Amino acid sequence: MLGLELIVVLGLALLLGYTAAPRLRIAPPILLLVVGLLLGFIPALRKVSLPPEVVLLIFLPVLLYWESLTTSLREIRHNLRSIVLMSTALVVLTAGAVATTAHALGLGWGPAWVLGAAVAPTDATAVGAMARILPRRGVTMLRAESLVNDGTALVLYGLAIGITVGEERLSTAHVAWLTLLSYGGGILIGTTVAWLGVQVRKRLTDPLLENTAIITVPFGAYLLAEAIGASGVLAVVTCGLIMSQAGPRVGQAVGRRQTEAFWSLATFLINGALFVLVGLEAQSVARDLTGTDLGTAAIAVAAVSAVVIAVRFAFLFTSPYLIRLLDRRPQQRERRVGARPRVVSALTGFRGAISLALALSVPTTLASGESFPDRDAIIFVTTGVILVTLVLQGITLPKVVRWARLPADTAVIEERHLAQTHASEQALAALPDLAADLGTDPDVSDRVRRELEQHLALVRAHNNNTDNGSQTDPDLRHAKQYSALRLATIAHKRRAVIELRDAHRIDDAVLRQMQAALDIEEVRLHRLENVD
């Protein structure tokens, strides 16, 4: 029964965390972590543990796929050099600094490098949840870094584990091959699965079958990559980025609505549950260490957390100047950012699911049958670093963002107005030919033209209202009145239909059909209010 009880507990924890977080002015992930820590005091929940397979095979494919689907590929291309440097050089430097610190605190070099590899990568889901207050460009760079740096960390982790258990040998050729296999294999598998996914979606007309195929895509990419020893993370990320470009050209509107609704809910639940489970895991690991070991491990948590944060600060305040010395092109000068934005970026190095999964994946025994050295300490320190980066940096980040006075990001609003205006103008220009091809009656064509012209006038009026600060444009006023009246009539229709069902004059199936149609219209009107 523990599985069912855990589902209920997680559901209640999510409701409590997400409801209380805005009132307490605390980021939801931080509050969910605290809830998880408190749940660990319940005796019945002390048996709960988070198997690494659950994180690696269920949580990560879902979360990473949605993060890559909703990340701007244009921004990634524009900031590719910075993203690559932070996904490779920064990960190696962080892992090396942590390993050196851990070795100085008593860990052997093998376990120290395992710990360094586990805490080196930032986490895409944690960044997405904690850094929403940043401008779009900053969030995109952080998410892209987090999506790619796992590949580097996995290579380091595999080498450290292999050398510790005596199954690997350290050589330049071997490291190069593992890196090539991790990155090259992951990208190749991701590209192949994305191509297959597009071909399948082109041939499906049932929205339910289309979404079944979409759900299978990230898991297929991850499993195929892991089967050949490549990075499943990079395979999922590559697949998601490609599908984000090809997806709008295939499939149907109904299927896309279902896809967005499903993935939004799934990632919301999984992401929140993961933070609660991390808190539970922290309780479990702390109980395994007692006395002197617990005190030493707590000191290690503080030291390693300080090193992780310090290395990120040092990298962000040295690498830009090295780049400026080597690259003096005009376009390079346009990419420069000041010290305050770099401080903000330095504080967003949150650790999360991938670090915990790597720590939990450390084998329990060596080839000789002996226990893996310092395995409990590795898990404890990794969990502690996750808690420190999420709580300490998460609480500090809003204050630092206000101090940094980052410029307002209006690019999305401006580009949305451009897209709306261009789409309406193109539709108006094509209307005569479309009406002629379809044999549409003139009165129907005139009606569609009037609707398009009204929409175009509303978009232009909203654009002028944004630019000039005017709130009295008649088109906007009429649009708001229209939406309010239509929403009121929809609410009246809904009550009338429910009354018919309650009077047993229509069946529940008919009510659901009418409810769906009214809900779609209500959502459309709310979006018009927010967008137009």
Coordinates of C-alpha atoms in Angstrom, one line a residue:
M1 CA 0.0 0.0 0.0
L2 CA 3.0 2.3 0.4
G3 CA 2.9 3.2 -3.3
L4 CA -0.7 4.3 -3.2
E5 CA -0.1 6.2 0.1
L6 CA 3.0 7.9 -1.4
I7 CA 0.9 9.1 -4.4
V8 CA -1.7 10.6 -2.1
V9 CA 1.0 12.2 0.1
L10 CA 2.8 13.7 -2.9
G11 CA -0.5 15.1 -4.3
L12 CA -1.2 16.7 -0.9
A13 CA 2.4 18.0 -0.7
L14 CA 2.1 19.6 -4.2
L15 CA -1.2 21.3 -3.3
L16 CA 0.2 22.6 -0.1
G17 CA 3.5 23.8 -1.6
Y18 CA 2.2 25.5 -4.7
T19 CA -0.7 27.1 -2.8
A20 CA 1.4 28.4 0.1
A21 CA 4.4 29.5 -1.9
P22 CA 2.9 32.7 -3.3
R23 CA 1.5 33.7 0.1
L24 CA 4.8 33.1 1.8
R25 CA 6.7 34.7 -1.1
I26 CA 8.9 31.6 -1.4
A27 CA 9.8 29.9 -4.6
P28 CA 7.7 26.7 -4.9
P29 CA 10.7 24.3 -5.3
I30 CA 12.2 25.5 -2.0
L31 CA 8.9 25.1 -0.1
L32 CA 8.5 21.6 -1.7
L33 CA 12.0 20.6 -0.5
V34 CA 11.1 21.7 3.0
V35 CA 7.8 19.7 2.9
G36 CA 9.8 16.7 1.8
L37 CA 12.2 17.1 4.7
L38 CA 9.3 17.4 7.1
L39 CA 7.6 14.3 5.6
G40 CA 10.8 12.4 6.4
F41 CA 9.9 12.5 10.1
I42 CA 6.8 10.4 9.5
P43 CA 7.8 6.8 10.3
A44 CA 5.7 5.2 7.6
L45 CA 7.6 7.3 4.9
R46 CA 11.0 6.5 6.1
K47 CA 11.0 3.4 3.9
V48 CA 10.6 5.6 0.8
S49 CA 13.7 5.8 -1.4
L50 CA 14.2 7.3 -4.8
P51 CA 15.7 4.6 -7.2
P52 CA 18.1 6.1 -9.7
E53 CA 16.2 4.2 -12.5
V54 CA 13.1 6.2 -11.8
V55 CA 14.9 9.5 -12.2
L56 CA 17.0 8.4 -15.2
L57 CA 14.3 6.5 -17.1
I58 CA 11.1 8.2 -16.2
F59 CA 11.6 11.7 -14.8
L60 CA 14.5 12.9 -16.9
P61 CA 13.2 12.0 -20.4
V62 CA 9.8 13.7 -19.7
L63 CA 11.3 16.9 -18.1
L64 CA 14.2 17.3 -20.6
Y65 CA 12.0 16.7 -23.6
W66 CA 9.6 19.5 -22.6
E67 CA 12.4 21.8 -21.6
S68 CA 14.0 21.4 -25.1
L69 CA 10.7 21.7 -26.9
T70 CA 10.1 25.0 -25.2
T71 CA 13.6 26.4 -25.6
S72 CA 14.4 29.0 -28.3
L73 CA 16.7 27.4 -30.9
R74 CA 17.4 30.8 -32.3
E75 CA 18.8 32.1 -29.0
I76 CA 20.9 28.9 -28.6
R77 CA 22.5 29.5 -32.0
H78 CA 23.1 33.2 -31.1
N79 CA 24.8 32.3 -27.8
L80 CA 26.3 28.9 -28.9
R81 CA 29.9 29.7 -27.9
S82 CA 29.0 30.7 -24.4
I83 CA 26.7 27.7 -24.0
V84 CA 29.4 25.3 -25.2
L85 CA 32.1 26.7 -22.9
M86 CA 29.8 26.6 -19.8
S87 CA 28.7 23.0 -20.8
T88 CA 32.2 21.7 -21.1
A89 CA 35.0 23.7 -19.6
L90 CA 33.0 24.9 -16.6
V91 CA 31.8 21.3 -15.8
V92 CA 35.3 20.0 -16.0
L93 CA 36.7 22.8 -13.8
T94 CA 33.9 22.4 -11.3
A95 CA 34.4 18.6 -11.1
G96 CA 38.1 19.0 -10.7
A97 CA 37.8 21.6 -7.9
V98 CA 35.2 19.6 -6.0
A99 CA 37.4 16.4 -6.4
T100 CA 40.4 18.3 -5.0
T101 CA 38.4 19.6 -2.1
A102 CA 36.8 16.2 -1.3
H103 CA 40.2 14.5 -1.4
A104 CA 41.6 17.1 1.0
L105 CA 38.7 16.2 3.3
G106 CA 39.6 12.5 3.3
L107 CA 37.9 10.9 0.3
G108 CA 40.0 8.8 -2.1
W109 CA 40.6 10.3 -5.6
G110 CA 38.1 7.9 -7.2
P111 CA 35.2 8.7 -5.0
A112 CA 36.2 12.4 -5.0
W113 CA 35.9 12.5 -8.8
V114 CA 32.6 10.7 -8.6
L115 CA 31.3 13.4 -6.3
G116 CA 32.8 16.1 -8.5
A117 CA 31.1 14.7 -11.6
A118 CA 27.8 14.3 -9.8
V119 CA 27.5 17.9 -8.6
A120 CA 29.2 19.6 -11.6
P121 CA 26.2 19.9 -13.9
T122 CA 23.4 22.4 -13.4
D123 CA 19.8 21.1 -13.7
A124 CA 17.5 22.2 -16.5
T125 CA 14.3 21.6 -14.5
A126 CA 15.6 23.4 -11.4
V127 CA 16.7 26.4 -13.6
G128 CA 13.3 26.4 -15.3
A129 CA 11.5 26.5 -12.0
M130 CA 13.7 28.9 -10.2
A131 CA 14.9 31.4 -12.8
R132 CA 11.5 32.5 -14.3
I133 CA 12.1 36.0 -13.1
L134 CA 15.0 36.5 -15.5
P135 CA 14.7 38.0 -19.1
R136 CA 14.2 35.5 -21.9
R137 CA 17.8 35.6 -23.1
G138 CA 19.2 34.8 -19.7
V139 CA 16.7 32.0 -19.1
T140 CA 17.4 30.5 -22.5
M141 CA 21.2 30.4 -21.9
L142 CA 20.8 28.8 -18.5
R143 CA 18.4 26.2 -19.8
A144 CA 20.6 25.4 -22.8
E145 CA 23.6 25.1 -20.6
S146 CA 21.8 22.7 -18.3
L147 CA 20.5 20.6 -21.1
V148 CA 23.9 20.1 -22.6
N149 CA 26.3 19.9 -19.7
D150 CA 24.9 16.6 -18.5
G151 CA 26.8 14.9 -21.4
T152 CA 30.2 16.2 -20.1
A153 CA 29.3 15.2 -16.5
L154 CA 28.3 11.7 -17.5
V155 CA 31.6 11.1 -19.3
L156 CA 33.5 12.2 -16.1
Y157 CA 31.2 10.1 -13.9
G158 CA 31.6 7.0 -16.0
L159 CA 35.4 7.4 -16.0
A160 CA 35.5 8.0 -12.2
I161 CA 33.3 5.0 -11.5
G162 CA 35.2 2.7 -13.9
I163 CA 38.6 3.6 -12.5
T164 CA 37.4 3.2 -8.9
V165 CA 36.0 -0.3 -9.5
G166 CA 39.0 -1.2 -11.7
E167 CA 37.2 -1.6 -15.0
E168 CA 38.5 1.5 -16.8
R169 CA 41.9 2.9 -17.6
L170 CA 42.7 6.6 -18.0
S171 CA 44.2 7.6 -21.3
T172 CA 43.8 10.4 -23.8
A173 CA 42.5 8.1 -26.5
H174 CA 40.0 6.4 -24.2
V175 CA 38.7 9.7 -22.9
A176 CA 38.3 11.1 -26.4
W177 CA 36.4 8.0 -27.5
L178 CA 34.0 8.2 -24.5
T179 CA 33.4 11.9 -25.2
L180 CA 32.8 11.3 -28.9
L181 CA 30.5 8.4 -28.1
S182 CA 28.6 10.4 -25.5
Y183 CA 28.1 13.6 -27.6
G184 CA 28.2 12.2 -31.2
G185 CA 26.1 9.1 -30.4
G186 CA 23.5 11.1 -28.4
I187 CA 23.1 13.7 -31.2
L188 CA 22.9 11.0 -33.9
I189 CA 20.3 9.0 -32.0
G190 CA 18.3 12.1 -31.1
T191 CA 18.3 13.2 -34.8
T192 CA 17.3 9.8 -36.0
V193 CA 14.4 9.4 -33.5
A194 CA 13.2 12.9 -34.3
W195 CA 13.1 12.1 -38.0
L196 CA 11.2 8.9 -37.4
G197 CA 8.8 10.8 -35.1
V198 CA 8.0 13.4 -37.7
Q199 CA 7.4 10.7 -40.3
V200 CA 5.0 8.8 -38.0
R201 CA 3.1 12.0 -37.1
K202 CA 2.7 12.9 -40.8
R203 CA 0.8 9.6 -41.3
L204 CA -1.5 9.7 -38.3
T205 CA -4.9 11.4 -38.4
D206 CA -6.2 10.4 -34.9
P207 CA -5.1 13.0 -32.3
L208 CA -4.9 10.3 -29.6
L209 CA -2.6 8.1 -31.7
E210 CA -0.5 11.2 -32.6
N211 CA 0.0 12.0 -28.9
T212 CA 0.8 8.3 -28.1
A213 CA 3.6 8.6 -30.7
I214 CA 4.8 11.9 -29.2
I215 CA 4.9 10.4 -25.7
T216 CA 7.0 7.5 -27.0
V217 CA 9.6 9.7 -28.6
P218 CA 11.7 10.9 -25.6
F219 CA 11.7 7.5 -24.0
G220 CA 12.8 5.8 -27.3
A221 CA 15.6 8.3 -27.8
Y222 CA 16.9 7.9 -24.3
L223 CA 16.8 4.1 -24.3
L224 CA 18.4 3.8 -27.7
A225 CA 21.2 6.1 -26.8
E226 CA 21.9 4.3 -23.5
A227 CA 21.9 1.0 -25.3
I228 CA 25.0 2.0 -27.3
G229 CA 26.7 3.8 -24.4
A230 CA 25.8 7.3 -25.7
S231 CA 24.3 10.1 -23.7
G232 CA 20.5 9.6 -23.3
V233 CA 20.2 13.1 -22.1
L234 CA 21.7 14.6 -25.2
A235 CA 19.6 12.3 -27.4
V236 CA 16.4 13.6 -25.7
V237 CA 17.5 17.2 -25.9
T238 CA 18.5 16.9 -29.6
C239 CA 15.2 15.2 -30.4
G240 CA 13.3 17.8 -28.6
L241 CA 15.0 20.7 -30.3
I242 CA 14.4 19.2 -33.7
M243 CA 10.8 18.4 -33.0
S244 CA 10.3 22.0 -31.8
Q245 CA 11.2 23.1 -35.3
A246 CA 9.3 20.4 -37.3
G247 CA 6.3 20.0 -35.0
P248 CA 4.4 23.1 -36.1
R249 CA 4.4 21.8 -39.7
V250 CA 2.9 18.4 -38.9
G251 CA -0.1 17.1 -37.0
Q252 CA -3.4 18.7 -36.3
A253 CA -4.7 21.5 -34.1
V254 CA -6.6 19.1 -31.8
G255 CA -3.6 17.0 -31.4
R256 CA -1.3 20.0 -30.6
R257 CA -3.8 21.2 -27.9
Q258 CA -3.8 17.8 -26.3
T259 CA 0.0 17.7 -26.5
E260 CA 0.4 21.0 -24.7
A261 CA -2.2 20.2 -22.1
F262 CA -0.7 16.7 -21.4
W263 CA 3.0 17.8 -21.2
S264 CA 2.2 20.9 -19.1
L265 CA 0.4 18.8 -16.5
A266 CA 2.9 15.9 -16.6
T267 CA 6.0 18.1 -16.2
F268 CA 4.2 20.2 -13.4
L269 CA 3.5 17.0 -11.4
I270 CA 6.8 15.3 -12.0
N271 CA 8.9 18.4 -11.4
G272 CA 7.0 19.1 -8.1
A273 CA 7.1 15.5 -7.0
L274 CA 10.9 15.4 -7.6
F275 CA 11.6 18.3 -5.3
V276 CA 9.5 16.6 -2.5
L277 CA 11.3 13.3 -3.1
V278 CA 14.7 15.0 -2.9
G279 CA 13.7 16.3 0.6
L280 CA 12.7 12.8 1.6
E281 CA 15.9 11.4 0.3
A282 CA 17.9 13.9 2.3
Q283 CA 16.2 12.7 5.4
S284 CA 16.9 9.1 4.5
V285 CA 20.6 9.7 3.8
A286 CA 21.1 11.7 7.0
R287 CA 19.8 8.8 9.1
D288 CA 22.4 6.5 7.5
L289 CA 25.2 8.7 8.8
T290 CA 25.6 9.2 12.6
G291 CA 28.1 10.8 15.0
T292 CA 31.5 11.7 13.6
D293 CA 30.6 10.7 10.0
L294 CA 27.6 13.0 9.9
G295 CA 29.6 15.9 11.2
T296 CA 32.3 15.3 8.7
A297 CA 29.8 15.0 5.9
A298 CA 28.1 18.2 6.9
I299 CA 31.4 20.0 6.8
A300 CA 31.9 18.5 3.3
V301 CA 28.5 19.8 2.2
A302 CA 29.4 23.3 3.2
A303 CA 32.9 23.1 1.6
V304 CA 31.7 21.6 -1.7
S305 CA 28.8 24.0 -2.0
A306 CA 31.2 26.9 -1.5
V307 CA 33.5 25.5 -4.2
V308 CA 30.7 24.9 -6.6
I309 CA 29.4 28.5 -6.3
A310 CA 32.9 30.0 -6.2
V311 CA 34.1 28.2 -9.4
R312 CA 31.0 29.4 -11.3
F313 CA 31.6 33.0 -10.2
A314 CA 35.3 32.8 -11.1
F315 CA 34.5 31.3 -14.5
L316 CA 31.9 33.9 -15.4
F317 CA 34.2 36.7 -14.3
T318 CA 37.3 35.5 -16.2
S319 CA 36.2 33.7 -19.4
P320 CA 34.6 36.8 -20.9
Y321 CA 37.8 38.7 -20.7
L322 CA 39.8 35.9 -22.3
I323 CA 37.3 35.8 -25.1
R324 CA 37.6 39.6 -25.6
L325 CA 41.4 39.2 -25.9
L326 CA 41.0 36.5 -28.6
D327 CA 37.9 37.8 -30.5
R328 CA 37.8 41.5 -31.2
R329 CA 35.1 41.3 -33.9
P330 CA 32.3 44.0 -33.7
Q331 CA 29.6 41.3 -33.2
Q332 CA 31.5 40.1 -30.2
R333 CA 31.3 43.5 -28.6
E334 CA 27.5 43.4 -29.0
R335 CA 27.3 40.3 -26.9
R336 CA 29.1 41.7 -23.9
V337 CA 27.3 42.0 -20.6
G338 CA 28.1 43.9 -17.5
A339 CA 29.2 42.7 -14.1
R340 CA 25.7 42.7 -12.6
P341 CA 24.1 40.4 -15.1
R342 CA 27.1 38.0 -14.6
V343 CA 26.4 38.0 -10.9
V344 CA 22.8 37.0 -11.6
S345 CA 24.0 34.2 -13.9
A346 CA 26.5 33.0 -11.3
L347 CA 23.6 32.6 -8.8
T348 CA 21.5 30.4 -11.1
G349 CA 23.8 27.3 -11.0
F350 CA 21.1 25.2 -9.3
R351 CA 21.7 21.5 -8.9
G352 CA 18.9 18.9 -9.1
A353 CA 17.7 15.7 -10.6
I354 CA 20.7 14.6 -12.6
S355 CA 23.1 15.1 -9.7
L356 CA 20.9 13.1 -7.4
A357 CA 20.5 10.3 -10.0
L358 CA 24.2 10.1 -10.5
A359 CA 24.9 9.9 -6.8
L360 CA 22.3 7.2 -6.3
S361 CA 23.6 5.3 -9.2
V362 CA 27.0 4.7 -7.5
P363 CA 27.4 0.9 -7.2
T364 CA 27.3 -0.6 -3.8
T365 CA 30.2 -3.0 -4.3
L366 CA 33.5 -3.2 -6.2
A367 CA 34.6 -6.1 -8.5
S368 CA 36.5 -7.6 -5.5
G369 CA 33.2 -7.7 -3.5
E370 CA 34.2 -4.9 -1.2
S371 CA 31.8 -2.0 -0.6
F372 CA 32.2 1.1 -2.8
P373 CA 34.3 3.5 -0.7
D374 CA 32.4 6.5 0.8
R375 CA 29.2 5.8 -1.1
D376 CA 27.0 7.1 1.7
A377 CA 29.1 10.2 2.0
I378 CA 28.8 10.9 -1.8
I379 CA 25.0 10.6 -1.7
F380 CA 24.8 12.8 1.4
V381 CA 27.1 15.5 0.1
T382 CA 25.3 15.6 -3.3
T383 CA 21.9 15.9 -1.7
G384 CA 23.2 18.6 0.6
V385 CA 24.7 20.6 -2.4
I386 CA 21.3 20.3 -4.1
L387 CA 19.6 21.7 -1.0
V388 CA 22.1 24.5 -0.5
T389 CA 22.0 25.7 -4.2
L390 CA 18.2 25.6 -4.3
V391 CA 17.5 27.2 -1.0
L392 CA 20.4 29.6 -0.5
Q393 CA 20.7 30.8 -4.1
G394 CA 16.9 30.5 -4.6
I395 CA 16.2 32.9 -1.7
T396 CA 19.0 35.3 -2.7
L397 CA 18.2 35.4 -6.5
P398 CA 15.1 37.7 -6.4
K399 CA 17.0 40.3 -4.4
V400 CA 20.0 40.1 -6.7
V401 CA 17.8 40.4 -9.8
R402 CA 16.3 43.6 -8.3
W403 CA 19.8 44.9 -7.5
A404 CA 21.1 44.1 -11.0
R405 CA 18.3 46.2 -12.6
L406 CA 18.2 44.0 -15.7
P407 CA 16.7 45.8 -18.7
A408 CA 13.1 44.9 -19.5
D409 CA 12.8 42.2 -22.2
T410 CA 10.2 43.5 -24.7
A411 CA 11.3 41.3 -27.6
V412 CA 8.6 38.7 -27.2
I413 CA 5.8 41.4 -27.1
E414 CA 7.3 43.1 -30.2
E415 CA 7.7 39.9 -32.2
R416 CA 4.2 38.7 -31.2
H417 CA 2.7 41.9 -32.6
L418 CA 4.8 41.4 -35.8
A419 CA 3.5 37.8 -36.2
Q420 CA -0.1 38.8 -35.6
T421 CA 0.0 41.7 -38.0
H422 CA 1.8 39.8 -40.7
A423 CA -0.5 36.8 -40.4
S424 CA -3.6 38.9 -40.6
E425 CA -2.3 40.9 -43.6
Q426 CA -1.3 37.8 -45.5
A427 CA -4.7 36.2 -44.8
L428 CA -6.5 39.3 -46.1
A429 CA -4.4 39.4 -49.2
A430 CA -5.0 35.7 -50.0
L431 CA -8.8 35.9 -49.2
P432 CA -10.0 36.6 -52.8
D433 CA -8.1 33.7 -54.3
L434 CA -9.1 31.3 -51.4
A435 CA -12.7 32.3 -51.8
A436 CA -12.5 31.7 -55.6
D437 CA -10.9 28.3 -55.2
L438 CA -13.5 27.2 -52.7
G439 CA -16.4 28.6 -54.6
T440 CA -17.5 30.7 -51.5
D441 CA -20.5 32.9 -51.8
P442 CA -19.8 36.7 -51.8
D443 CA -21.7 37.3 -48.5
V444 CA -19.6 34.7 -46.7
S445 CA -16.4 36.1 -48.2
D446 CA -17.4 39.6 -47.0
R447 CA -18.2 38.3 -43.5
V448 CA -14.7 36.7 -43.2
R449 CA -13.1 39.8 -44.6
R450 CA -14.8 42.0 -42.0
E451 CA -13.7 39.7 -39.2
L452 CA -10.1 39.7 -40.5
E453 CA -10.1 43.5 -40.8
Q454 CA -11.5 43.9 -37.3
H455 CA -8.8 41.6 -35.9
L456 CA -6.1 43.5 -37.8
A457 CA -7.4 46.8 -36.5
L458 CA -7.4 45.5 -33.0
V459 CA -3.8 44.2 -33.2
R460 CA -2.6 47.6 -34.6
A461 CA -4.5 49.4 -31.9
H462 CA -3.0 47.3 -29.2
N463 CA 0.4 47.9 -30.6
N464 CA -0.2 51.7 -30.6
N465 CA -1.6 51.4 -27.1
T466 CA 1.6 49.7 -25.9
D467 CA 3.9 52.2 -27.6
N468 CA 2.0 55.4 -26.5
G469 CA 0.5 54.3 -23.2
S470 CA -3.0 55.2 -24.3
Q471 CA -5.9 53.4 -22.7
T472 CA -8.8 55.1 -24.6
D473 CA -8.5 53.5 -28.1
P474 CA -12.1 52.7 -29.2
D475 CA -11.1 49.4 -30.9
L476 CA -9.6 48.2 -27.6
R477 CA -12.5 49.4 -25.6
H478 CA -15.0 47.7 -27.9
A479 CA -12.9 44.5 -27.9
K480 CA -12.9 44.3 -24.1
Q481 CA -16.6 44.9 -23.9
Y482 CA -17.2 42.3 -26.6
S483 CA -15.1 39.7 -24.7
A484 CA -16.8 40.5 -21.4
L485 CA -20.3 40.2 -22.9
R486 CA -19.5 36.9 -24.7
L487 CA -18.0 35.4 -21.5
A488 CA -21.2 36.3 -19.7
T489 CA -23.4 34.7 -22.3
I490 CA -21.2 31.6 -22.2
A491 CA -21.6 31.3 -18.4
H492 CA -25.4 31.7 -18.9
K493 CA -25.3 28.9 -21.6
R494 CA -23.4 26.6 -19.3
R495 CA -25.9 27.1 -16.4
A496 CA -28.8 26.4 -18.8
V497 CA -27.2 23.2 -20.1
I498 CA -26.5 22.0 -16.6
E499 CA -30.1 22.7 -15.6
L500 CA -31.2 20.5 -18.5
R501 CA -29.0 17.7 -17.3
D502 CA -30.2 18.0 -13.7
A503 CA -33.8 17.9 -15.0
H504 CA -32.9 14.6 -16.8
R505 CA -33.8 16.1 -20.2
I506 CA -30.4 15.6 -21.7
D507 CA -27.8 12.9 -21.0
D508 CA -24.4 13.4 -19.3
A509 CA -22.7 12.6 -22.7
V510 CA -24.5 15.6 -24.3
L511 CA -23.5 17.8 -21.4
R512 CA -19.9 16.9 -21.8
Q513 CA -20.0 17.7 -25.5
M514 CA -21.6 21.0 -24.9
Q515 CA -19.2 21.8 -22.0
A516 CA -16.2 21.1 -24.2
A517 CA -17.5 23.4 -26.9
L518 CA -18.2 26.2 -24.4
D519 CA -14.9 25.7 -22.7
I520 CA -13.0 26.1 -26.0
E521 CA -14.8 29.3 -26.7
E522 CA -14.1 30.6 -23.2
V523 CA -10.4 29.8 -23.5
R524 CA -10.3 31.6 -26.9
L525 CA -11.9 34.7 -25.5
H526 CA -9.6 34.8 -22.5
R527 CA -6.6 34.5 -24.8
L528 CA -7.9 37.4 -26.9
E529 CA -8.1 39.5 -23.7
N530 CA -4.6 38.6 -22.8
V531 CA -3.0 38.9 -26.2
D532 CA -5.0 41.5 -28.1

